[in-house]
CSV table of N, CA and C in Angstrom, one decimal:
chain,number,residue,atom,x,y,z
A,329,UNK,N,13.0,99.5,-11.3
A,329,UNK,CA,12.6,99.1,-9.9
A,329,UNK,C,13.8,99.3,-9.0
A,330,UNK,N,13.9,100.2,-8.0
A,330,UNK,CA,14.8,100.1,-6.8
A,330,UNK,C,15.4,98.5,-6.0
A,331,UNK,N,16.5,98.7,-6.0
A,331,UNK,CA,17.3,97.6,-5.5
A,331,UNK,C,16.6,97.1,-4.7
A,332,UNK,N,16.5,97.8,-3.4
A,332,UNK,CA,15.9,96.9,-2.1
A,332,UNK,C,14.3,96.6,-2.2
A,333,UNK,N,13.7,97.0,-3.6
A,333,UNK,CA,12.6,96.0,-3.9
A,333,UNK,C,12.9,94.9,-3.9
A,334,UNK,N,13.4,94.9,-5.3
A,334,UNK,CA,14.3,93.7,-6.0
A,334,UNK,C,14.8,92.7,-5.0
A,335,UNK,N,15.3,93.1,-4.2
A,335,UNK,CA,16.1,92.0,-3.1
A,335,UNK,C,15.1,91.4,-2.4
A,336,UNK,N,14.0,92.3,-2.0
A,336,UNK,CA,12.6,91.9,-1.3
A,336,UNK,C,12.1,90.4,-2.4
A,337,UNK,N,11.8,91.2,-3.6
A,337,UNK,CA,11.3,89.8,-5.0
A,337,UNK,C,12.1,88.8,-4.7
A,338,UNK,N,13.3,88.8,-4.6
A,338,UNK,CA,14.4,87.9,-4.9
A,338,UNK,C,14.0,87.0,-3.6
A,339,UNK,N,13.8,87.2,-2.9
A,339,UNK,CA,13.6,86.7,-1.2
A,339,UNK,C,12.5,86.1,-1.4
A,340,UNK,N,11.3,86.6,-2.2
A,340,UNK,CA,9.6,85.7,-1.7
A,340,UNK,C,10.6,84.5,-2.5
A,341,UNK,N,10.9,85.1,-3.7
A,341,UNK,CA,11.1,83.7,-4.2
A,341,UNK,C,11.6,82.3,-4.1
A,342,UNK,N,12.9,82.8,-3.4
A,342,UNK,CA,13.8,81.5,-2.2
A,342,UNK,C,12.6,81.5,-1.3
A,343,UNK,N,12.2,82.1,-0.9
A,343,UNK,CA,11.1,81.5,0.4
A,343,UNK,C,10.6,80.0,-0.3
A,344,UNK,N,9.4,80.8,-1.3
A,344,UNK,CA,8.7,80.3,-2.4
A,344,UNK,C,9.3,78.4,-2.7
A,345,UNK,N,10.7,78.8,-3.1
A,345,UNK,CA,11.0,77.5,-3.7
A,345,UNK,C,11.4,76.5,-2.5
A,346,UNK,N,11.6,77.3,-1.0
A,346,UNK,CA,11.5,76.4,-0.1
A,346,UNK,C,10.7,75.9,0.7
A,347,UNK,N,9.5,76.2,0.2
A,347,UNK,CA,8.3,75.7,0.7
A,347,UNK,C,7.8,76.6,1.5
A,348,UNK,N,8.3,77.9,2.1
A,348,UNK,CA,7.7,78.9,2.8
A,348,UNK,C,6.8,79.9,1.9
A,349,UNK,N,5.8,79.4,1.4
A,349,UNK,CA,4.7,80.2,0.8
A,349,UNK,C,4.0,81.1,1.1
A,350,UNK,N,3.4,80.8,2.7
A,350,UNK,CA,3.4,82.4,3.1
A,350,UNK,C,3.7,83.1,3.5
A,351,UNK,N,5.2,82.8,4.0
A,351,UNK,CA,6.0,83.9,4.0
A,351,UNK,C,6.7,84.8,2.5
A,352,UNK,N,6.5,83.8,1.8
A,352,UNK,CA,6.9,84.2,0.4
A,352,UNK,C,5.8,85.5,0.0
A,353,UNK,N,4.7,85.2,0.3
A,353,UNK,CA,3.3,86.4,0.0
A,353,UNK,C,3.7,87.5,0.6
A,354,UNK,N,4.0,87.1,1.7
A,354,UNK,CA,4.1,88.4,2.8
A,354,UNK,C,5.2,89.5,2.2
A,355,UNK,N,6.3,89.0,1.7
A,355,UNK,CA,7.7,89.6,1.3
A,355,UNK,C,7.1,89.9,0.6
A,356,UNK,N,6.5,89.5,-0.8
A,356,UNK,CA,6.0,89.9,-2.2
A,356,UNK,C,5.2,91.3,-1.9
A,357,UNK,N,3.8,91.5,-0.5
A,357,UNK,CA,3.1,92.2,-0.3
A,357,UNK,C,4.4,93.6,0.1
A,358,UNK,N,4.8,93.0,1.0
A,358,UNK,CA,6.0,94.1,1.6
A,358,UNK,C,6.6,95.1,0.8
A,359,UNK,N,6.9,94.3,-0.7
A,359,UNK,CA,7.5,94.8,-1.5
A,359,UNK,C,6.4,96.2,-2.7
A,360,UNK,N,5.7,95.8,-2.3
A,360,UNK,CA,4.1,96.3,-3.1
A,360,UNK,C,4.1,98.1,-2.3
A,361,UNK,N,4.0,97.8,-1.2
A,361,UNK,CA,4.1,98.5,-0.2
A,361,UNK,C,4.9,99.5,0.2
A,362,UNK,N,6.0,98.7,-0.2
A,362,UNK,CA,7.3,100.0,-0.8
A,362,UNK,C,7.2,100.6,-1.9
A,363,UNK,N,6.6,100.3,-2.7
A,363,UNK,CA,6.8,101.0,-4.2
A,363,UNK,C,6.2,102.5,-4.0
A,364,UNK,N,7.0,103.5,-4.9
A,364,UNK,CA,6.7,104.3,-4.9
A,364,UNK,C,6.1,104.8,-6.2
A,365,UNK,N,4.9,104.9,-6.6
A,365,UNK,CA,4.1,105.6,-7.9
A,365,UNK,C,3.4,104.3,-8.6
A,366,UNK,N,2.5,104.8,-9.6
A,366,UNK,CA,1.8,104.0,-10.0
A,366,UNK,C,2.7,102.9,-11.0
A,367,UNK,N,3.9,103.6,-11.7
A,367,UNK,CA,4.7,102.8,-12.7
A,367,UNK,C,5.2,101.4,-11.9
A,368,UNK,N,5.9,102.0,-10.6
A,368,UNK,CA,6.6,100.9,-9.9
A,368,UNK,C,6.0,99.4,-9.6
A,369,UNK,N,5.0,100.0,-8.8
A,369,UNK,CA,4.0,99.2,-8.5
A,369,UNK,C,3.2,97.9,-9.7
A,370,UNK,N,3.2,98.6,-10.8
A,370,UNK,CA,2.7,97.8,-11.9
A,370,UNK,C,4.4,96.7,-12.7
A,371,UNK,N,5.1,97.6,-12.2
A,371,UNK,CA,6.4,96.6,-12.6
A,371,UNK,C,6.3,95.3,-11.6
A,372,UNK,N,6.0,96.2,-9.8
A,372,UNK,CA,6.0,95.0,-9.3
A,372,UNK,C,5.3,93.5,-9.5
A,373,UNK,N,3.6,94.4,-9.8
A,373,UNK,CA,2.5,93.2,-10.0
A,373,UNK,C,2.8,92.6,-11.5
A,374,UNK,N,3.6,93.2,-12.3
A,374,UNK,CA,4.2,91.6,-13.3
A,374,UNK,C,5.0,91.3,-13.0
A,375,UNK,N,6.1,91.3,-12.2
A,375,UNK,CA,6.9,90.4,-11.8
A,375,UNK,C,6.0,89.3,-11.0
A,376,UNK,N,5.7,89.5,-10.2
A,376,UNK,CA,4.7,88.6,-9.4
A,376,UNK,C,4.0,87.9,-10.3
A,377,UNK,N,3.3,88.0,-11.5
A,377,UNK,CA,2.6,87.5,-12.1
A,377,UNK,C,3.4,86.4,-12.7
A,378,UNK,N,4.8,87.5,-13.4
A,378,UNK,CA,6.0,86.3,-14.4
A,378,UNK,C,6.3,85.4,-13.5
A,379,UNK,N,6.3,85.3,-12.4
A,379,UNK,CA,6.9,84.5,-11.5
A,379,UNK,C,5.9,83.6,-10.6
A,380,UNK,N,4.6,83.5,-10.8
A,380,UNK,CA,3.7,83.0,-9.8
A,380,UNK,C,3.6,81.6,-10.1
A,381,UNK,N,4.2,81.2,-11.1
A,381,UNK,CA,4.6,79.5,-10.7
A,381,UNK,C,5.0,79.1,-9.6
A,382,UNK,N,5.9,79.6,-9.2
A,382,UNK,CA,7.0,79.4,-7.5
A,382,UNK,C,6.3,80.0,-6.7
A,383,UNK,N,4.8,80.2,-6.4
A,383,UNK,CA,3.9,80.7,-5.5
A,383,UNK,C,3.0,79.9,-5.0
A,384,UNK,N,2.9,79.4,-6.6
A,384,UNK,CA,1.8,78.2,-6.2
A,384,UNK,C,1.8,76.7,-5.6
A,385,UNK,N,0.6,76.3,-4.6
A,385,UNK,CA,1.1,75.5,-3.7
A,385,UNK,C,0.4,74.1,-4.2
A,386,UNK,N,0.9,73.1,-3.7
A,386,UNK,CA,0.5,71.7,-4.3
A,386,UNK,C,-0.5,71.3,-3.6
């Protein structure tokens, strides 16, 4: 996965743990959006998955 995904992921997720949830979506989607090819993309949507505890809202 290219860095400035990564850094995008890394961002929903502080969003995420600070209570900015949908801005946290939005970065996650942004990052979706950048990917280039079908491999990338599917890296992205498990990370998102491994990580959708810190997504979910109370």
């Amino acid at each position: 996965m290219r860095e400035h995904i990564r850094r995008l992921l890394d961002q929903a997720v502080a969003m995420a743990r600070q209570g900015q949830v949908t801005e946290a979506v939005s970065c996650g989607e942004a990052a979706l959006f950048r990917a280039v090819g079908r491999t990338e993309r599917e890296e992205i949507e498990q990370w998102l998955i491994d990580h959708a505890d810190v997504f979910h809202q109370e």
